[in-house]
Amino acid sequence: MTITHTKAMRKDNTLLAITHLSQLLHYVTGFGGFIVPLILWLASKNDVEGMDEHGKSIINFQLSMLLYILISIPAILLFGLGILSLIFVGILGFVLPIVNAVKAANGEAPSQFLTIRFIG
């Protein structure tokens, strides 16, 4: 006889939105924009409906932004193209978490704009 215990996942769009907005800690404190969403995702991915999808999206987005920054730094020597790309990454890194927080609050899937899929 096999007994399986299944735990019902709760729907918490507010926590999903807060997880997206926690990425903005980079702009406020200079750090934490990767660690805080990672902790929130790992702590509640099995308890909150949609957290696994949103958490993976956040981590993939943060890793993509880091990669774009690392590519942009040496590109500064190429006619200043790196400066333009750093400005673009800075704007994108500020706007997309807000857009995804609104989507999460409305129960929608996160936007994957310019996000490389590192974690499937």
mmCIF file of C-alpha atoms in Angstrom:
data_model
loop_
_atom_site.group_PDB
_atom_site.id
_atom_site.type_symbol
_atom_site.label_atom_id
_atom_site.label_comp_id
_atom_site.label_asym_id
_atom_site.label_seq_id
_atom_site.Cartn_x
_atom_site.Cartn_y
_atom_site.Cartn_z
ATOM 1 C CA MET A 1 0.000 0.000 0.000
ATOM 2 C CA THR A 2 1.407 3.359 -1.036
ATOM 3 C CA ILE A 3 0.409 6.548 0.672
ATOM 4 C CA THR A 4 1.133 9.726 -1.190
ATOM 5 C CA HIS A 5 0.925 13.091 0.433
ATOM 6 C CA THR A 6 0.355 15.924 -1.957
ATOM 7 C CA LYS A 7 0.550 19.439 -0.713
ATOM 8 C CA ALA A 8 -1.724 21.922 -2.399
ATOM 9 C CA MET A 9 0.094 24.915 -3.809
ATOM 10 C CA ARG A 10 -1.292 28.292 -2.859
ATOM 11 C CA LYS A 11 -1.834 31.123 -5.275
ATOM 12 C CA ASP A 12 0.110 34.192 -4.145
ATOM 13 C CA ASN A 13 0.470 36.756 -6.938
ATOM 14 C CA THR A 14 1.678 39.353 -4.444
ATOM 15 C CA LEU A 15 4.726 37.256 -3.535
ATOM 16 C CA LEU A 16 5.441 36.709 -7.232
ATOM 17 C CA ALA A 17 5.334 40.470 -7.817
ATOM 18 C CA ILE A 18 7.557 41.133 -4.793
ATOM 19 C CA THR A 19 10.040 38.565 -6.070
ATOM 20 C CA HIS A 20 10.253 40.425 -9.392
ATOM 21 C CA LEU A 21 10.549 43.820 -7.679
ATOM 22 C CA SER A 22 13.328 42.539 -5.406
ATOM 23 C CA GLN A 23 15.579 42.593 -8.482
ATOM 24 C CA LEU A 24 15.589 46.387 -8.156
ATOM 25 C CA LEU A 25 17.727 46.100 -5.018
ATOM 26 C CA HIS A 26 20.729 46.535 -7.344
ATOM 27 C CA TYR A 27 19.620 50.117 -7.924
ATOM 28 C CA VAL A 28 18.882 50.850 -4.246
ATOM 29 C CA THR A 29 21.641 49.069 -2.318
ATOM 30 C CA GLY A 30 24.119 48.057 -5.027
ATOM 31 C CA PHE A 31 23.674 44.363 -4.294
ATOM 32 C CA GLY A 32 20.948 41.854 -3.495
ATOM 33 C CA GLY A 33 19.161 41.977 -6.837
ATOM 34 C CA PHE A 34 20.267 38.419 -7.557
ATOM 35 C CA ILE A 35 20.468 36.885 -4.082
ATOM 36 C CA VAL A 36 17.078 37.982 -2.699
ATOM 37 C CA PRO A 37 15.006 36.677 -5.657
ATOM 38 C CA LEU A 38 17.064 33.473 -5.605
ATOM 39 C CA ILE A 39 16.290 32.924 -1.926
ATOM 40 C CA LEU A 40 12.584 33.732 -2.403
ATOM 41 C CA TRP A 41 12.389 31.348 -5.366
ATOM 42 C CA LEU A 42 14.179 28.473 -3.630
ATOM 43 C CA ALA A 43 12.177 28.918 -0.419
ATOM 44 C CA SER A 44 8.741 28.938 -2.036
ATOM 45 C CA LYS A 45 8.971 27.223 -5.428
ATOM 46 C CA ASN A 46 7.165 24.146 -4.076
ATOM 47 C CA ASP A 47 4.560 26.119 -2.120
ATOM 48 C CA VAL A 48 3.429 28.935 -4.424
ATOM 49 C CA GLU A 49 1.748 28.317 -7.752
ATOM 50 C CA GLY A 50 3.818 29.801 -10.587
ATOM 51 C CA MET A 51 6.864 30.564 -8.426
ATOM 52 C CA ASP A 52 9.046 28.009 -10.193
ATOM 53 C CA GLU A 53 8.331 29.542 -13.600
ATOM 54 C CA HIS A 54 8.786 33.122 -12.373
ATOM 55 C CA GLY A 55 11.865 32.262 -10.316
ATOM 56 C CA LYS A 56 13.593 30.610 -13.260
ATOM 57 C CA SER A 57 12.698 33.608 -15.392
ATOM 58 C CA ILE A 58 14.242 35.997 -12.847
ATOM 59 C CA ILE A 59 17.466 34.016 -12.481
ATOM 60 C CA ASN A 60 17.793 33.635 -16.265
ATOM 61 C CA PHE A 61 17.189 37.371 -16.686
ATOM 62 C CA GLN A 62 19.768 38.321 -14.056
ATOM 63 C CA LEU A 63 22.374 35.984 -15.559
ATOM 64 C CA SER A 64 21.625 37.382 -19.037
ATOM 65 C CA MET A 65 22.062 40.962 -17.813
ATOM 66 C CA LEU A 66 25.367 40.007 -16.167
ATOM 67 C CA LEU A 67 26.558 38.438 -19.417
ATOM 68 C CA TYR A 68 25.533 41.516 -21.420
ATOM 69 C CA ILE A 69 27.411 43.750 -18.970
ATOM 70 C CA LEU A 70 30.531 41.599 -19.213
ATOM 71 C CA ILE A 71 30.379 41.762 -23.019
ATOM 72 C CA SER A 72 29.767 45.524 -22.975
ATOM 73 C CA ILE A 73 32.809 46.412 -20.881
ATOM 74 C CA PRO A 74 35.449 45.484 -23.493
ATOM 75 C CA ALA A 75 33.149 46.832 -26.219
ATOM 76 C CA ILE A 76 33.663 50.325 -24.786
ATOM 77 C CA LEU A 77 36.921 50.391 -26.736
ATOM 78 C CA LEU A 78 34.983 49.833 -29.976
ATOM 79 C CA PHE A 79 33.809 53.368 -30.735
ATOM 80 C CA GLY A 80 31.927 53.594 -27.436
ATOM 81 C CA LEU A 81 29.385 50.932 -28.382
ATOM 82 C CA GLY A 82 29.858 49.379 -24.967
ATOM 83 C CA ILE A 83 28.642 52.555 -23.274
ATOM 84 C CA LEU A 84 25.438 52.482 -25.308
ATOM 85 C CA SER A 85 24.880 48.823 -24.506
ATOM 86 C CA LEU A 86 25.547 49.438 -20.789
ATOM 87 C CA ILE A 87 22.933 52.205 -20.812
ATOM 88 C CA PHE A 88 20.492 49.870 -22.592
ATOM 89 C CA VAL A 89 21.144 47.055 -20.093
ATOM 90 C CA GLY A 90 20.673 49.494 -17.206
ATOM 91 C CA ILE A 91 17.330 50.671 -18.550
ATOM 92 C CA LEU A 92 16.196 47.150 -19.413
ATOM 93 C CA GLY A 93 17.264 45.890 -15.975
ATOM 94 C CA PHE A 94 15.083 48.557 -14.376
ATOM 95 C CA VAL A 95 11.990 48.392 -16.606
ATOM 96 C CA LEU A 96 11.574 44.643 -17.173
ATOM 97 C CA PRO A 97 11.281 43.674 -13.463
ATOM 98 C CA ILE A 98 8.505 46.257 -13.084
ATOM 99 C CA VAL A 99 6.708 44.961 -16.186
ATOM 100 C CA ASN A 100 7.034 41.380 -14.941
ATOM 101 C CA ALA A 101 5.825 42.361 -11.453
ATOM 102 C CA VAL A 102 2.656 43.802 -12.976
ATOM 103 C CA LYS A 103 2.239 40.665 -15.094
ATOM 104 C CA ALA A 104 2.752 38.445 -12.032
ATOM 105 C CA ALA A 105 0.205 40.446 -10.043
ATOM 106 C CA ASN A 106 -2.285 39.866 -12.862
ATOM 107 C CA GLY A 107 -1.512 36.134 -13.013
ATOM 108 C CA GLU A 108 0.290 36.302 -16.365
ATOM 109 C CA ALA A 109 3.523 34.631 -17.467
ATOM 110 C CA PRO A 110 6.712 36.718 -17.243
ATOM 111 C CA SER A 111 8.227 38.438 -20.265
ATOM 112 C CA GLN A 112 11.356 36.776 -21.627
ATOM 113 C CA PHE A 113 12.664 39.769 -23.615
ATOM 114 C CA LEU A 114 16.411 39.313 -24.374
ATOM 115 C CA THR A 115 16.658 36.567 -21.734
ATOM 116 C CA ILE A 116 18.960 33.633 -22.379
ATOM 117 C CA ARG A 117 17.587 30.401 -20.954
ATOM 118 C CA PHE A 118 20.314 29.104 -18.628
ATOM 119 C CA ILE A 119 17.958 27.276 -16.262
ATOM 120 C CA GLY A 120 15.271 25.261 -18.018
#
